GROMACS .gro file of C-alpha atoms in nm:
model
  327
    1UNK     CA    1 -11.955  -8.849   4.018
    2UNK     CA    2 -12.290  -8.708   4.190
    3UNK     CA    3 -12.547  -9.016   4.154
    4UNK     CA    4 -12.967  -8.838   4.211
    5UNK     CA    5 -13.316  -9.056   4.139
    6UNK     CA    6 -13.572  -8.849   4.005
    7UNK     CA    7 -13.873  -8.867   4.184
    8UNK     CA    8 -14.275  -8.762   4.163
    9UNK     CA    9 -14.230  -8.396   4.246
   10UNK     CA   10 -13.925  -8.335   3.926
   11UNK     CA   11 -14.048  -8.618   3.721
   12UNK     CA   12 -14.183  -8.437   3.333
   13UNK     CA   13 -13.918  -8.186   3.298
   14UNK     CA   14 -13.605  -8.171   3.066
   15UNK     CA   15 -13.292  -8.301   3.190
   16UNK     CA   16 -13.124  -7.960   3.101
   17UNK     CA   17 -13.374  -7.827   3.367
   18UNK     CA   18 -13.303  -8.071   3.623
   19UNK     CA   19 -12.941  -8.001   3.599
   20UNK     CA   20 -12.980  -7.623   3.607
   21UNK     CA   21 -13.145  -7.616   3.873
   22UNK     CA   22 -12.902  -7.903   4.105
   23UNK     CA   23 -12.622  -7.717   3.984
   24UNK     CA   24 -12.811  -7.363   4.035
   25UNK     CA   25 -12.507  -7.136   4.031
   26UNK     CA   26 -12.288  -7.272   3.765
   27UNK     CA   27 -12.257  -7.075   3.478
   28UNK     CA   28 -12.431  -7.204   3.142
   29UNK     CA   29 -12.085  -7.299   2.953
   30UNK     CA   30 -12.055  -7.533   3.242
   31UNK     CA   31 -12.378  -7.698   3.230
   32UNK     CA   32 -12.334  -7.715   2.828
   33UNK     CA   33 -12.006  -7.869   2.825
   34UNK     CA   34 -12.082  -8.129   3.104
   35UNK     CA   35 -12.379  -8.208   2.830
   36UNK     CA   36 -12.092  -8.206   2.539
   37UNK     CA   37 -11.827  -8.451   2.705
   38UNK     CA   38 -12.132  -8.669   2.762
   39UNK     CA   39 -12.047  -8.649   3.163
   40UNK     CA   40 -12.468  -8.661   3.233
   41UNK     CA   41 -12.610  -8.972   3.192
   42UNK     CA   42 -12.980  -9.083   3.285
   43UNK     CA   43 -12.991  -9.476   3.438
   44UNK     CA   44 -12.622  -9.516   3.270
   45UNK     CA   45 -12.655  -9.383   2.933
   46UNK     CA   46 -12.642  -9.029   2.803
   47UNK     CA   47 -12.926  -8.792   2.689
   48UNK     CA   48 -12.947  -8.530   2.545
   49UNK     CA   49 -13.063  -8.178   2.685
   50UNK     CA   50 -13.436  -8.178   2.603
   51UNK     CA   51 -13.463  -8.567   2.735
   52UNK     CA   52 -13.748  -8.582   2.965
   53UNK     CA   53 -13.703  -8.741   3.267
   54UNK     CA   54 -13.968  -8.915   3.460
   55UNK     CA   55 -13.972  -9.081   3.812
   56UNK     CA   56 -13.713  -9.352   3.918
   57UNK     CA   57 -13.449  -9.301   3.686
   58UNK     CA   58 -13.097  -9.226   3.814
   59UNK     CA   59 -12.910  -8.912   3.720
   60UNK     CA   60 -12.529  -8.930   3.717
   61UNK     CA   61 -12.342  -8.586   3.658
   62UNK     CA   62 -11.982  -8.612   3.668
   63UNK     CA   63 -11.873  -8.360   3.888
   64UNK     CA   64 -11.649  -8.346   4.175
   65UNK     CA   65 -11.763  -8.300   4.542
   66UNK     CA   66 -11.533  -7.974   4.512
   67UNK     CA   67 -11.747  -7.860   4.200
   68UNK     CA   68 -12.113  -7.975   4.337
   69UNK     CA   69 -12.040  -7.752   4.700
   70UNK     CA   70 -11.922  -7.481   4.454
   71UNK     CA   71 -12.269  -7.475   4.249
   72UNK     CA   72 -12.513  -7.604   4.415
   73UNK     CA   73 -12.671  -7.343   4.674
   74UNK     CA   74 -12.857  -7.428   4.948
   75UNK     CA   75 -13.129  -7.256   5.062
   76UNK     CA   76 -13.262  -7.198   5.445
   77UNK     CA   77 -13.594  -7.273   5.517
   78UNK     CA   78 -13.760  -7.327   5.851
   79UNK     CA   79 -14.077  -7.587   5.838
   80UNK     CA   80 -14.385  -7.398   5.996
   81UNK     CA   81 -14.775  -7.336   5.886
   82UNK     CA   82 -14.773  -6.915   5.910
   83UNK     CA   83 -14.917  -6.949   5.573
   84UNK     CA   84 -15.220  -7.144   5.659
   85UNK     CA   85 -15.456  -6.876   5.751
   86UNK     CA   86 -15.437  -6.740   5.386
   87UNK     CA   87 -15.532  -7.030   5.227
   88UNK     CA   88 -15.858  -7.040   5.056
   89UNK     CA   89 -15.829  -7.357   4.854
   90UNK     CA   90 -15.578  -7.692   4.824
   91UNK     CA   91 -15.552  -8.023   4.714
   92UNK     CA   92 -15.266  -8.222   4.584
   93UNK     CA   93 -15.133  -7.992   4.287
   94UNK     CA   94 -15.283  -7.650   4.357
   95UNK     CA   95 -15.274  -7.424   4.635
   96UNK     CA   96 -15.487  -7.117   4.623
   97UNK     CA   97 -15.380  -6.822   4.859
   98UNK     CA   98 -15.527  -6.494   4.951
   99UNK     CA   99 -15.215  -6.288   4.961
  100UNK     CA  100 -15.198  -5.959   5.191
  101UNK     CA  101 -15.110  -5.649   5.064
  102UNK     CA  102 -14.747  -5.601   5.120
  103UNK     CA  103 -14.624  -5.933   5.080
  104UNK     CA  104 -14.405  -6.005   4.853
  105UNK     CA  105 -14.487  -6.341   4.590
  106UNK     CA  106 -14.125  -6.371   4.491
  107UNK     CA  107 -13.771  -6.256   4.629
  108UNK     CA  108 -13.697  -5.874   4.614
  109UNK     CA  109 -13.346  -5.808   4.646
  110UNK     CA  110 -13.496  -5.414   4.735
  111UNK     CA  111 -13.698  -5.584   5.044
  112UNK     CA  112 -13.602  -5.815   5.329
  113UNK     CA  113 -13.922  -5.960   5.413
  114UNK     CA  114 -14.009  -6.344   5.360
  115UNK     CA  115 -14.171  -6.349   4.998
  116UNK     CA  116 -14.469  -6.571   4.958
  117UNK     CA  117 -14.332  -6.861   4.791
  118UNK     CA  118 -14.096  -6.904   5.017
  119UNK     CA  119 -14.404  -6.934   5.295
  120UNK     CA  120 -14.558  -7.217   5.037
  121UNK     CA  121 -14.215  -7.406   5.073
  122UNK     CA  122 -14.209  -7.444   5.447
  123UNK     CA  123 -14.585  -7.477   5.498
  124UNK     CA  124 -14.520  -7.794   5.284
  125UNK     CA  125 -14.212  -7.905   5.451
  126UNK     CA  126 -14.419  -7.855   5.778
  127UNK     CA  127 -14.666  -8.108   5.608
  128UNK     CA  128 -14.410  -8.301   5.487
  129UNK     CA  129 -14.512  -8.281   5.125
  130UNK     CA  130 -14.178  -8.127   5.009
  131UNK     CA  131 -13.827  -8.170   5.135
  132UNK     CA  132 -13.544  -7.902   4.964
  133UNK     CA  133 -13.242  -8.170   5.047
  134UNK     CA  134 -13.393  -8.461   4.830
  135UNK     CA  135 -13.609  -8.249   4.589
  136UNK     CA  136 -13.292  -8.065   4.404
  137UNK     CA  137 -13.453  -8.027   4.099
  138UNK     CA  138 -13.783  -7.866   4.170
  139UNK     CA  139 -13.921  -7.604   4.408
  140UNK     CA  140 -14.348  -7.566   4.430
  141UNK     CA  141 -14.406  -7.204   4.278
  142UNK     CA  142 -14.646  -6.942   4.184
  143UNK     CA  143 -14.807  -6.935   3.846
  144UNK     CA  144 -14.802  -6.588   3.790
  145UNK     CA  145 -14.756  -6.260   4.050
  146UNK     CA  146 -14.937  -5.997   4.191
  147UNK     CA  147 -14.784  -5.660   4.320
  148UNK     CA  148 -14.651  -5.647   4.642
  149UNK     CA  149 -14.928  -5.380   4.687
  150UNK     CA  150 -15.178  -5.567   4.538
  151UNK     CA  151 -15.379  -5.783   4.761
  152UNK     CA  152 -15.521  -6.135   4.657
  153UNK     CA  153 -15.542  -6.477   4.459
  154UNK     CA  154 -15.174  -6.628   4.364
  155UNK     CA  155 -15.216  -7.001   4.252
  156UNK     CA  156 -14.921  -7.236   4.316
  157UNK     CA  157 -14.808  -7.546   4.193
  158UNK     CA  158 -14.723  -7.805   4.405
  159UNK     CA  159 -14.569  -8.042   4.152
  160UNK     CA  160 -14.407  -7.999   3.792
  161UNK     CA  161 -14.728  -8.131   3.585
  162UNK     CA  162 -14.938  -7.933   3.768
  163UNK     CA  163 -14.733  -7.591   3.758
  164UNK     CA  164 -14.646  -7.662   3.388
  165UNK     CA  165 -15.013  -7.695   3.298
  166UNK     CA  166 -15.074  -7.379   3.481
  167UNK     CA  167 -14.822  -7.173   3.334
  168UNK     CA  168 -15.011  -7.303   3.015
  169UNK     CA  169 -15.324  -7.160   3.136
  170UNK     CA  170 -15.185  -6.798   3.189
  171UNK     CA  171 -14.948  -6.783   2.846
  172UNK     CA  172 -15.305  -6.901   2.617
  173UNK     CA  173 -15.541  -6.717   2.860
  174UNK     CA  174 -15.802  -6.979   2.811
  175UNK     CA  175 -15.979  -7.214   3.059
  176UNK     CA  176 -15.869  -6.953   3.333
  177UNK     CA  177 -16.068  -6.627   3.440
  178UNK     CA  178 -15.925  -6.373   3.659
  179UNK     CA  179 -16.154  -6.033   3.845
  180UNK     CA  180 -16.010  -5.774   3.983
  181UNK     CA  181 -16.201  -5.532   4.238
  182UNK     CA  182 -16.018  -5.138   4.244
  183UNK     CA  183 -16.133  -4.830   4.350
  184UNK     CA  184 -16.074  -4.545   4.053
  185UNK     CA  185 -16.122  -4.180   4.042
  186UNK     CA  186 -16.429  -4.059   3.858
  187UNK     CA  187 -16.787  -4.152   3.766
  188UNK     CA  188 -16.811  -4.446   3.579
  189UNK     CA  189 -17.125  -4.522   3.437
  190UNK     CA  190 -17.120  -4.833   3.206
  191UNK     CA  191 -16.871  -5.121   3.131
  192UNK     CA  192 -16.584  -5.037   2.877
  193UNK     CA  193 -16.243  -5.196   2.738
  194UNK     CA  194 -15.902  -5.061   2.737
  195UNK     CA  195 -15.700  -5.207   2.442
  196UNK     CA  196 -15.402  -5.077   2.394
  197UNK     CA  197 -15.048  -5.225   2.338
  198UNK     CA  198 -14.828  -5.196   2.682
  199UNK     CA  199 -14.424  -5.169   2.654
  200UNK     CA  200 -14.176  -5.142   3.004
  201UNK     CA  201 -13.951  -4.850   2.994
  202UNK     CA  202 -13.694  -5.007   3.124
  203UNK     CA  203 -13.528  -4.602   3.174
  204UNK     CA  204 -13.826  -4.502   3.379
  205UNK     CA  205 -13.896  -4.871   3.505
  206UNK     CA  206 -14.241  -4.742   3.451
  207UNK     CA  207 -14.466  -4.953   3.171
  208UNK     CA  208 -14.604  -4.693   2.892
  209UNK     CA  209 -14.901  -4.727   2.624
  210UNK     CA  210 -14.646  -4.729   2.301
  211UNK     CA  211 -14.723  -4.863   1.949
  212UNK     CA  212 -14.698  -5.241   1.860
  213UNK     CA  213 -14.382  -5.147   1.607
  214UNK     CA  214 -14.206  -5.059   1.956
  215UNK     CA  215 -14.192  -5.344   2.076
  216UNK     CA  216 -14.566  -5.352   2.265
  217UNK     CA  217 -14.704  -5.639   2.325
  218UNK     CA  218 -15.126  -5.643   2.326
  219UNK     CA  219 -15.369  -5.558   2.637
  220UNK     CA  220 -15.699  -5.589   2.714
  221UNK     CA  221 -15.882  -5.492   2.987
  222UNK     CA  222 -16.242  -5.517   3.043
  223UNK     CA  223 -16.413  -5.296   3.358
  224UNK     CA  224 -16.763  -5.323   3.493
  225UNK     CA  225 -16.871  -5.050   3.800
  226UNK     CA  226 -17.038  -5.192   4.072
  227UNK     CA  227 -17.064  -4.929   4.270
  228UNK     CA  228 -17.061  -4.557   4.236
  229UNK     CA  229 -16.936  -4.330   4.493
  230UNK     CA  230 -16.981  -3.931   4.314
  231UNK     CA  231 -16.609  -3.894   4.258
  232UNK     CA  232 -16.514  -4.273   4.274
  233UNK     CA  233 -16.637  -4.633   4.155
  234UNK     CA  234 -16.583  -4.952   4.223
  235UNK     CA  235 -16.479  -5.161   3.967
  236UNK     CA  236 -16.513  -5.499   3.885
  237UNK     CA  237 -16.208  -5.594   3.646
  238UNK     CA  238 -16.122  -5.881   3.409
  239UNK     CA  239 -15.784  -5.928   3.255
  240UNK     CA  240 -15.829  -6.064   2.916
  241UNK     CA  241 -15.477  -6.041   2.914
  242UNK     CA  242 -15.207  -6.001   3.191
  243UNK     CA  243 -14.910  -5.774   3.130
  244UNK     CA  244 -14.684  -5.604   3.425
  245UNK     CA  245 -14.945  -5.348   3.573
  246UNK     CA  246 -15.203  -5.357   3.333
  247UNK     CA  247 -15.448  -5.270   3.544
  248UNK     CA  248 -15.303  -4.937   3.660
  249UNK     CA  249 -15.212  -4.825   3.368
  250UNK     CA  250 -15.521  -4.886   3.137
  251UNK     CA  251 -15.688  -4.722   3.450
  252UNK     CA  252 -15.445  -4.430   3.422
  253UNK     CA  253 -15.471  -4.392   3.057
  254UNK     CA  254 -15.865  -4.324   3.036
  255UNK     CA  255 -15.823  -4.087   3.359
  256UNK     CA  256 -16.014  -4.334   3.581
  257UNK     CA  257 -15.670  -4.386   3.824
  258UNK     CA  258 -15.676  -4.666   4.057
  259UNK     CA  259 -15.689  -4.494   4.465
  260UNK     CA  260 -15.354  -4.503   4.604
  261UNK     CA  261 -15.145  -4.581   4.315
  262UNK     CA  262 -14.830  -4.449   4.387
  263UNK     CA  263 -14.636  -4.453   4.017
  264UNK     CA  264 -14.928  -4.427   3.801
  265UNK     CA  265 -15.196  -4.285   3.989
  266UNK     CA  266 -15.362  -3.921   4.091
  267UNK     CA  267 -15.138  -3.757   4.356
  268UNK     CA  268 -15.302  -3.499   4.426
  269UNK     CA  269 -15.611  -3.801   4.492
  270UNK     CA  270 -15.411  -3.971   4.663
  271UNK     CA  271 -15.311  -3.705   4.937
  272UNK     CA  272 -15.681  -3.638   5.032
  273UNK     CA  273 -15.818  -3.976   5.043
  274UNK     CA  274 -15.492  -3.994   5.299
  275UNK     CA  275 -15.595  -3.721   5.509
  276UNK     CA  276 -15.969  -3.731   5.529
  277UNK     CA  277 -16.017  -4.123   5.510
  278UNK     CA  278 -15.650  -4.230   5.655
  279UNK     CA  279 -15.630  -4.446   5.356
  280UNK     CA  280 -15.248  -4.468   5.253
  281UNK     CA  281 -15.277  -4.813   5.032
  282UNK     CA  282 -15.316  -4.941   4.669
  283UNK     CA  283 -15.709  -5.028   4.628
  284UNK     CA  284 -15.669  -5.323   4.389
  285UNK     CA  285 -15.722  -5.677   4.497
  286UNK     CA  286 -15.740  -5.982   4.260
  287UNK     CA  287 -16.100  -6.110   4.380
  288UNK     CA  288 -16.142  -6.406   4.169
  289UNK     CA  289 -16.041  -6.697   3.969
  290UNK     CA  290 -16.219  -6.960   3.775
  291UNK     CA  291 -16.162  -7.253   3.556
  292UNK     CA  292 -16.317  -7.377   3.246
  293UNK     CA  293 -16.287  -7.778   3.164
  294UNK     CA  294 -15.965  -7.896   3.294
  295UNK     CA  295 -15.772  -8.211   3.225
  296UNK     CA  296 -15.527  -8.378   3.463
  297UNK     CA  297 -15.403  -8.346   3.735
  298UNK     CA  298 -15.584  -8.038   3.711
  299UNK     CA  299 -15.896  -8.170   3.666
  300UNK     CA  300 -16.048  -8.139   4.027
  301UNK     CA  301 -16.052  -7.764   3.962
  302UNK     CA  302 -16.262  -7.815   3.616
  303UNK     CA  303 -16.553  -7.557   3.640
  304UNK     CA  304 -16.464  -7.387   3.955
  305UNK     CA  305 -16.469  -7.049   4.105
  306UNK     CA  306 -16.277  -6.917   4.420
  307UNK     CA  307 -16.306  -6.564   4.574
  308UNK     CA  308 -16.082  -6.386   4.824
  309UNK     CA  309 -16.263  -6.158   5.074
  310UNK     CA  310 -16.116  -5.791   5.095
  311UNK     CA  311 -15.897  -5.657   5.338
  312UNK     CA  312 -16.070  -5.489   5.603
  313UNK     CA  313 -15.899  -5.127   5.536
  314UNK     CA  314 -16.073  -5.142   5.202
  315UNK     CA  315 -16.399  -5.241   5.321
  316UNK     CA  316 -16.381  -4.958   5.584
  317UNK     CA  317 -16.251  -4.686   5.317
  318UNK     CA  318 -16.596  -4.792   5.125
  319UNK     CA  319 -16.828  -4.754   5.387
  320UNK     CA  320 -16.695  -4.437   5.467
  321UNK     CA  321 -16.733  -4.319   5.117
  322UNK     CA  322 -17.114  -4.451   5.145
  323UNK     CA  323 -17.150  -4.241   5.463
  324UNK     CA  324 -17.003  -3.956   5.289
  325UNK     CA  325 -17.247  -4.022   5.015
  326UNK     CA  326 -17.533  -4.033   5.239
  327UNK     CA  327 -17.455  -3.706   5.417
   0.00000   0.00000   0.00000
């Protein structure tokens, strides 16, 4: 018998989540028939799978030492602060990082680099806020992702209350804002919206415009130029909603392609803004997030705005389109 006490950082979740995630590598049926045979048990008396558990109570699995080494993998993290430059806001629950383009937010089994929530995890083991041995059940995480390409604000959670009301936030899209700054090809004039149902090909692995009957799910995108370049403008964009590359492909579907896009955008575009600017990157950054009227424990952030800066390259590509302009 395995014997855990629950404490601040997993209390508020399910007992079936605790479990799956102390015994992260064995398979479902096993988790559901230790739950059957009544072998889980929560301060000596067994629960059901959707018991919540809060902080101080004792877990008891019955499993044998053999059983726990076989499904329960540990992972190897090295305590440091390389993430601290990035950070543009934290407290308690929340931290709020600028990420660079070509980082990774989660694990890519295509890429070896260190994603960025695995930087989060040893910037708080450096500060001793989280410890991976006695916290089995929970692991601070992002809210939602950004594109590898994509430079800008990820927010993490640094407990289960506060990532759960998060998640909350992004799934009802209220009492959260999020801007977006791209470069696209064309003149744009005036604000418009792009709503139109988005569905992954999961063939292609390329997401398509495609009717709601297909399975699409709803998108909105609202755009607002800020600056006009001849043959390019700069964009401010806000995600109403926040499918898998919205952005880039509402931008590709009206013909306004976002600068460097390599799967949806203007090749052709692409090449020359390459070999007369040396610009070889994705120009979309998430620039901004705000809150509306938050309750606990996210209510520090109630009515508040953060903004990441640019990355330099992107500055630089814009001044030389002003030049250009000028000339």
């Amino acid at each position: 018998m395995q014997k855990y006490i629950v404490n601040a950082h997993e209390s508020g979740q399910t007992l079936e989540k605790y479990i799956k995630k102390v015994l992260n590598t064995a398979p479902l049926s096993f988790i559901y028939k230790l739950f059957r045979k009544k072998d889980i048990k929560v301060n000596g008396h067994w629960e059901k799978e959707k018991y919540v558990i809060s902080e101080g109570e004792e877990i008891s699995i019955y499993v044998t030492d053999a059983q726990l080494e076989e499904f329960n993998k540990k992972f190897v993290y090295s305590a440091n602060d390389d993430v601290k430059k990035w950070i543009l806001y934290e407290d308690k629950n929340v931290i709020l990082i600028n990420k660079p383009r070509g980082v990774l937010v989660q694990k890519d089994d295509n890429y070896n680099d260190k994603p960025l929530d695995q930087m989060v995890i040893e910037y708080l083991m450096y500060k001793g806020e989280y410890d991976p041995q006695n916290d089995l059940a929970f692991k601070p995480g992002p809210a939602h992702r950004i594109d590898r390409n994509t430079s800008g604000i990820v927010i993490f959670g640094k407990n289960h209350d506060a990532l759960a009301y998060l998640f909350e936030l992004f799934q009802k899209h209220e009492l959260i804002g999020k801007h977006y700054l791209c470069l696209v090809t064309g003149d744009i004039e005036s604000e418009g919206t792009v709503e139109v149902p988005l569905r992954k090909n999961f063939d292609t692995k390329k997401v398509v415009v495609a009717p709601l009957s297909s399975g699409a799910k709803p998108a909105k995108t609202i755009y607002h130029p800020i600056e006009r370049f001849g043959d390019f403008t700069l964009l401010d964009i806000t995600l109403v909603t926040g499918r898998t590359h919205q952005i880039r492909v509402h931008m590709s579907y009206i013909r306004h392609h976002v600068v460097g896009d390599g799967k949806y955008g203007d090749f052709k575009v692409n090449n020359m803004i390459d070999r007369e600017y040396g610009f070889k990157n994705q120009f979309l950054h998430a620039s901004e997030v705000h809150f509306g009227e938050l309750k606990k424990p996210l209510n520090d952030l109630s009515r508040k705005s953060f903004k990441a800066p640019m990355p330099e390259e992107y500055n630089e590509l814009l001044d030389k389109l002003r030049n250009r302009k000028k000339d």
